[in-house]
Coordinates of C-alpha atoms (C1' of nucleotides) in Angstrom, one line a residue:
Chain A
X1 CA 113.3 111.3 109.1
X2 CA 112.0 108.6 111.2
X3 CA 112.3 104.9 111.5
X4 CA 114.2 103.3 114.4
X5 CA 117.7 103.7 113.0
X6 CA 117.2 107.4 112.1
X7 CA 115.7 108.1 115.5
X8 CA 118.6 106.4 117.1
X9 CA 120.9 108.6 115.1
X10 CA 119.1 111.7 116.4
X11 CA 119.3 110.3 119.9
X12 CA 123.0 110.1 119.7
X13 CA 123.3 113.6 118.3
X14 CA 121.1 115.0 121.1
X15 CA 123.1 113.1 123.6
X16 CA 126.3 114.7 122.3
X17 CA 125.0 118.2 122.2
X18 CA 122.6 118.9 125.0
X19 CA 123.4 116.7 128.0
X20 CA 124.4 118.8 131.0
X21 CA 122.9 121.9 129.6
X22 CA 120.1 123.9 131.3
X23 CA 117.1 125.3 129.6
X24 CA 116.7 129.1 130.0
X25 CA 113.7 129.7 127.8
X26 CA 111.2 127.9 125.5
X27 CA 109.3 129.3 122.5
X28 CA 106.4 127.2 121.4
X29 CA 105.5 128.7 118.1
X30 CA 103.1 126.0 116.9
X31 CA 101.1 124.9 120.0
X32 CA 99.4 121.9 118.4
X33 CA 102.8 120.1 118.3
X34 CA 102.9 120.2 122.1
X35 CA 100.3 118.0 123.9
X36 CA 101.1 119.1 127.4
X37 CA 100.1 122.6 128.5
X38 CA 102.8 122.9 131.1
X39 CA 105.7 121.9 128.9
X40 CA 107.4 125.3 128.9
X41 CA 107.2 125.8 132.7
X42 CA 108.5 122.2 133.2
X43 CA 111.5 122.8 131.0
X44 CA 112.7 126.2 132.1
X45 CA 115.6 126.1 134.6
X46 CA 116.0 122.4 134.3
X47 CA 118.9 120.3 132.9
X48 CA 119.1 117.6 130.3
X49 CA 120.4 114.4 131.9
X50 CA 120.1 111.7 129.2
X51 CA 118.5 110.7 126.0
X52 CA 116.8 107.4 125.5
X53 CA 114.7 105.8 122.7
X54 CA 111.9 103.4 122.6
X55 CA 110.9 102.3 119.1
X56 CA 110.6 105.6 117.2
X57 CA 110.0 107.7 120.3
X58 CA 112.7 109.9 121.8
X59 CA 112.8 110.2 125.6
X60 CA 114.6 113.5 126.3
X61 CA 115.2 113.3 130.0
X62 CA 115.7 116.2 132.3
X63 CA 116.3 116.3 136.1
X64 CA 112.6 116.8 136.7
X65 CA 110.9 114.6 134.1
X66 CA 110.8 113.5 130.5
X67 CA 110.1 115.3 127.2
X68 CA 108.6 112.5 125.0
X69 CA 109.0 113.3 121.3
X70 CA 107.8 111.6 118.1
X71 CA 109.1 112.9 114.8
X72 CA 106.4 111.2 112.7
X73 CA 107.1 111.8 109.0
X74 CA 109.4 114.8 108.9
X75 CA 110.3 116.0 112.4
X76 CA 113.9 117.0 112.9
X77 CA 116.0 118.6 115.6
X78 CA 118.4 121.4 114.8
X79 CA 121.1 122.6 117.2
X80 CA 122.1 126.1 116.3
X81 CA 123.1 129.5 117.9
X82 CA 120.2 131.1 119.9
X83 CA 120.5 134.4 118.0
X84 CA 119.9 132.9 114.6
X85 CA 116.6 134.0 113.1
X86 CA 113.6 131.7 113.4
X87 CA 112.9 130.0 110.2
X88 CA 109.6 128.8 108.7
X89 CA 108.7 125.3 110.1
X90 CA 110.7 125.8 113.3
X91 CA 107.9 125.1 115.7
X92 CA 109.4 124.7 119.1
X93 CA 112.7 126.4 120.3
X94 CA 114.4 125.5 123.5
X95 CA 117.1 128.0 124.4
X96 CA 120.0 126.6 126.4
X97 CA 122.5 128.1 128.8
X98 CA 125.4 128.1 126.2
X99 CA 123.9 130.5 123.7
X100 CA 122.7 127.6 121.7
X101 CA 119.2 126.5 120.9
X102 CA 117.5 123.2 120.2
X103 CA 114.9 123.7 117.4
X104 CA 112.2 121.3 116.5
X105 CA 111.5 121.5 112.8
X106 CA 108.6 119.8 111.1
X107 CA 107.3 120.8 107.7
X108 CA 104.2 118.7 107.8
X109 CA 103.5 119.3 111.5
X110 CA 102.7 115.7 112.2
X111 CA 105.2 115.3 115.1
X112 CA 104.3 115.7 118.7
X113 CA 105.7 116.3 122.2
X114 CA 104.4 115.2 125.6
X115 CA 105.7 115.9 129.1
X116 CA 105.7 113.3 131.8
X117 CA 106.9 113.8 135.4
X118 CA 108.1 110.2 135.8
X119 CA 109.5 107.4 133.7
X120 CA 106.7 105.2 135.0
X121 CA 104.2 107.5 133.3
X122 CA 106.1 107.3 130.1
X123 CA 106.2 103.5 130.3
X124 CA 102.5 103.4 130.8
X125 CA 101.8 105.7 127.8
X126 CA 104.2 103.7 125.6
X127 CA 103.0 100.3 126.7
X128 CA 99.7 101.0 125.1
X129 CA 101.4 101.8 121.8
X130 CA 104.6 99.8 121.4
X131 CA 105.6 96.2 121.2
X132 CA 109.1 94.9 121.6
X133 CA 111.9 95.9 119.2
X134 CA 112.9 93.1 116.8
X135 CA 115.9 91.9 118.9
X136 CA 113.5 91.4 121.9
X137 CA 110.8 89.6 120.0
X138 CA 109.9 86.0 120.9
X139 CA 108.9 84.4 117.6
X140 CA 106.3 82.1 119.2
X141 CA 104.7 85.1 120.9
X142 CA 104.5 87.0 117.7
X143 CA 103.2 84.0 115.8
X144 CA 100.4 83.6 118.3
X145 CA 99.4 87.2 117.8
X146 CA 99.3 87.1 114.0
X147 CA 98.5 83.5 112.9
X148 CA 94.8 84.4 112.5
X149 CA 95.3 87.7 110.9
X150 CA 94.4 88.1 107.2
X151 CA 96.2 91.4 106.5
X152 CA 99.4 91.4 104.4
X153 CA 102.5 90.6 106.3
X154 CA 103.9 94.0 105.6
X155 CA 101.1 95.6 107.6
X156 CA 102.2 93.4 110.5
X157 CA 105.8 94.6 110.3
X158 CA 104.5 98.2 110.3
X159 CA 102.3 97.7 113.3
X160 CA 104.2 99.3 116.2
X161 CA 102.2 97.4 118.7
X162 CA 103.4 94.1 117.3
X163 CA 107.0 95.0 116.5
X164 CA 108.3 98.5 117.2
X165 CA 110.8 100.5 115.1
X166 CA 110.2 99.3 111.5
X167 CA 108.8 101.8 109.0
X168 CA 108.1 101.7 105.3
X169 CA 111.6 101.6 104.0
X170 CA 113.0 98.9 106.2
X171 CA 109.9 96.8 105.9
X172 CA 110.5 96.5 102.2
X173 CA 114.2 95.6 102.8
X174 CA 113.4 93.1 105.5
X175 CA 110.8 91.3 103.3
X176 CA 113.2 91.2 100.4
X177 CA 116.0 89.7 102.4
X178 CA 113.5 87.2 103.9
X179 CA 112.2 86.4 100.3
X180 CA 108.6 86.9 101.4
X181 CA 106.1 88.9 99.5
X182 CA 104.7 92.0 101.2
X183 CA 101.3 90.8 100.2
X184 CA 101.3 87.4 101.9
X185 CA 98.5 87.2 104.4
X186 CA 99.8 87.0 107.9
X187 CA 98.0 83.8 108.6
X188 CA 100.0 82.0 105.8
X189 CA 103.3 82.8 107.4
X190 CA 105.0 79.8 108.9
X191 CA 107.0 79.8 112.2
X192 CA 110.1 79.3 110.1
X193 CA 109.3 82.3 107.9
X194 CA 108.5 84.4 110.9
X195 CA 111.8 83.5 112.4
X196 CA 113.5 84.6 109.3
X197 CA 111.5 87.9 109.3
X198 CA 112.4 88.7 112.9
X199 CA 116.0 87.9 112.4
X200 CA 116.2 89.9 109.2
X201 CA 114.5 92.8 111.1
X202 CA 117.2 92.8 113.7
X203 CA 120.0 92.6 111.2
X204 CA 118.6 95.3 108.9
X205 CA 117.9 97.8 111.7
X206 CA 121.2 97.2 113.4
X207 CA 123.2 97.6 110.2
X208 CA 121.2 100.8 109.5
X209 CA 122.0 102.1 113.0
X210 CA 125.7 101.4 112.3
X211 CA 125.5 103.5 109.2
X212 CA 123.6 106.3 110.8
X213 CA 120.2 105.5 109.1
X214 CA 118.9 106.2 105.7
X215 CA 118.7 109.6 103.9
X216 CA 116.6 109.7 100.8
X217 CA 114.6 112.4 98.9
X218 CA 117.3 115.1 99.6
X219 CA 116.3 115.6 103.2
X220 CA 118.5 118.2 104.8
X221 CA 121.2 117.1 107.1
X222 CA 121.2 118.4 110.7
X223 CA 122.0 116.9 114.0
X224 CA 123.6 113.8 112.4
X225 CA 120.5 113.0 110.4
X226 CA 122.3 112.1 107.3
X227 CA 123.0 108.4 107.2
X228 CA 124.5 106.1 104.6
X229 CA 122.2 103.2 104.6
X230 CA 120.5 104.5 101.4
X231 CA 123.6 103.0 99.6
X232 CA 122.6 99.6 101.0
X233 CA 119.0 99.6 99.9
X234 CA 118.2 96.5 97.9
X235 CA 114.6 97.2 96.8
X236 CA 113.1 100.3 98.3
X237 CA 113.2 103.1 95.6
X238 CA 114.4 100.6 93.0
X239 CA 111.3 100.4 90.8
X240 CA 112.2 99.1 87.4
X241 CA 115.7 98.1 88.3
X242 CA 116.9 94.6 88.1
X243 CA 116.6 92.4 91.2
X244 CA 120.0 91.7 92.8
X245 CA 119.0 88.0 93.1
X246 CA 117.3 87.1 89.8
X247 CA 117.7 90.1 87.5
X248 CA 114.0 90.5 87.0
X249 CA 112.4 93.9 87.5
X250 CA 111.6 95.3 90.9
X251 CA 108.0 96.5 90.9
X252 CA 106.2 99.2 93.0
X253 CA 102.7 98.5 94.3
X254 CA 100.6 99.7 97.2
X255 CA 100.2 97.7 100.4
X256 CA 98.3 99.0 103.3
X257 CA 98.2 102.4 101.6
X258 CA 102.0 102.6 101.5
X259 CA 104.3 102.6 98.4
X260 CA 105.9 99.1 98.4
X261 CA 108.8 97.8 96.4
X262 CA 109.5 94.1 95.9
X263 CA 110.6 91.4 93.5
X264 CA 107.6 89.3 92.5
X265 CA 109.9 86.5 91.4
X266 CA 112.1 86.2 94.5
X267 CA 109.5 87.1 97.1
X268 CA 106.8 84.5 97.5
Chain B
dA1 C1' 88.1 92.5 116.9
dA2 C1' 89.8 93.5 112.6
dC3 C1' 90.1 95.9 108.5
dG4 C1' 90.4 99.7 104.9
dA5 C1' 90.1 104.4 104.2
dA6 C1' 90.4 108.9 105.7
dA7 C1' 92.5 112.4 108.4
dC8 C1' 96.2 115.2 109.9
dC9 C1' 99.8 118.9 106.9
dT10 C1' 103.2 121.1 103.4
dG11 C1' 105.9 120.8 99.4
dC12 C1' 107.6 118.8 95.3
dG13 C1' 107.5 116.7 90.7
dC14 C1' 104.8 115.4 86.9
dG15 C1' 101.5 115.6 83.0
dC16 C1' 98.4 118.4 80.6
Chain C
dT1 C1' 103.3 129.4 83.1
dG2 C1' 99.7 127.4 85.8
dC3 C1' 96.8 123.9 87.7
dG4 C1' 95.6 119.6 89.5
dC5 C1' 97.0 115.3 91.0
dG6 C1' 99.7 112.0 93.4
dC7 C1' 103.1 111.1 96.5
dA8 C1' 106.2 111.4 100.8
dG9 C1' 110.6 107.6 106.2
dG10 C1' 103.8 107.8 110.7
dT11 C1' 100.1 107.2 113.6
dT12 C1' 95.2 107.8 115.0
dT13 C1' 90.5 107.9 114.1
dC14 C1' 86.4 106.8 111.8
dG15 C1' 83.3 103.9 109.5
dT16 C1' 81.9 99.1 108.2

DNA sequence: AACGAAACCTGCGCGC
DNA sequence: TGCGCGCAGGTTTCGT
């Protein structure tokens, strides 16, 4: 599930469901997901206060600290009655004071959770991993960081340290809208083009947030994770279909190891 | 420092 | 039917 708009959708759903509720028990079924040994003890008898998000990270705040959660490729949160049976791939279960439970589900087991006692500790941890979100990017700063890089520009968009929140689907969409090839070496991108990329990034992510994110490949819907942006996709998943600008075929290639869709005629 | 590839996992669809 | 391969919305780590 997880680029910025999808994580934001989860954030809102968590906010709606668990704020004000107290944890009465925690079941860590797959310990490798949880990177902090004391997570269970820290959660029990404490109350959710607010849910924040930085890039693709969820900050699930309690009255005594922060559960920092990353969904990676397929992590999801389910909110369901406590007495329902534990299903395969439900790896962490947090039982609440209202006979409901928050369940972390993750088929590929890539996601992870940390515990931090203070927001300062979270900020320190994330500052080593995250750059600004697109709407907070200063184009000249970003240009300075990438103008000597030789990697394809798509790799830059996917580098969370440079711009946070963009993933494989939205990177393709952003590049298409900007009419820039995903393969263009970063050091050939002009200030003007970078401005277009940053602006398009903001627009695409914000529009996707409005629509509740993107749901493709028949992912299950839980906790508001089914969005509608998939109906707005212009290139991603469109291999062989006519480009909406020029009618030539969208092609699928590999860039930075990721499946990449683009129009070789419109995107230069 | 920067880059590409591999690693971490499970499940699905496809071709033989 | 069964098997092997490639692929999947991400990030970290390991070799050059």
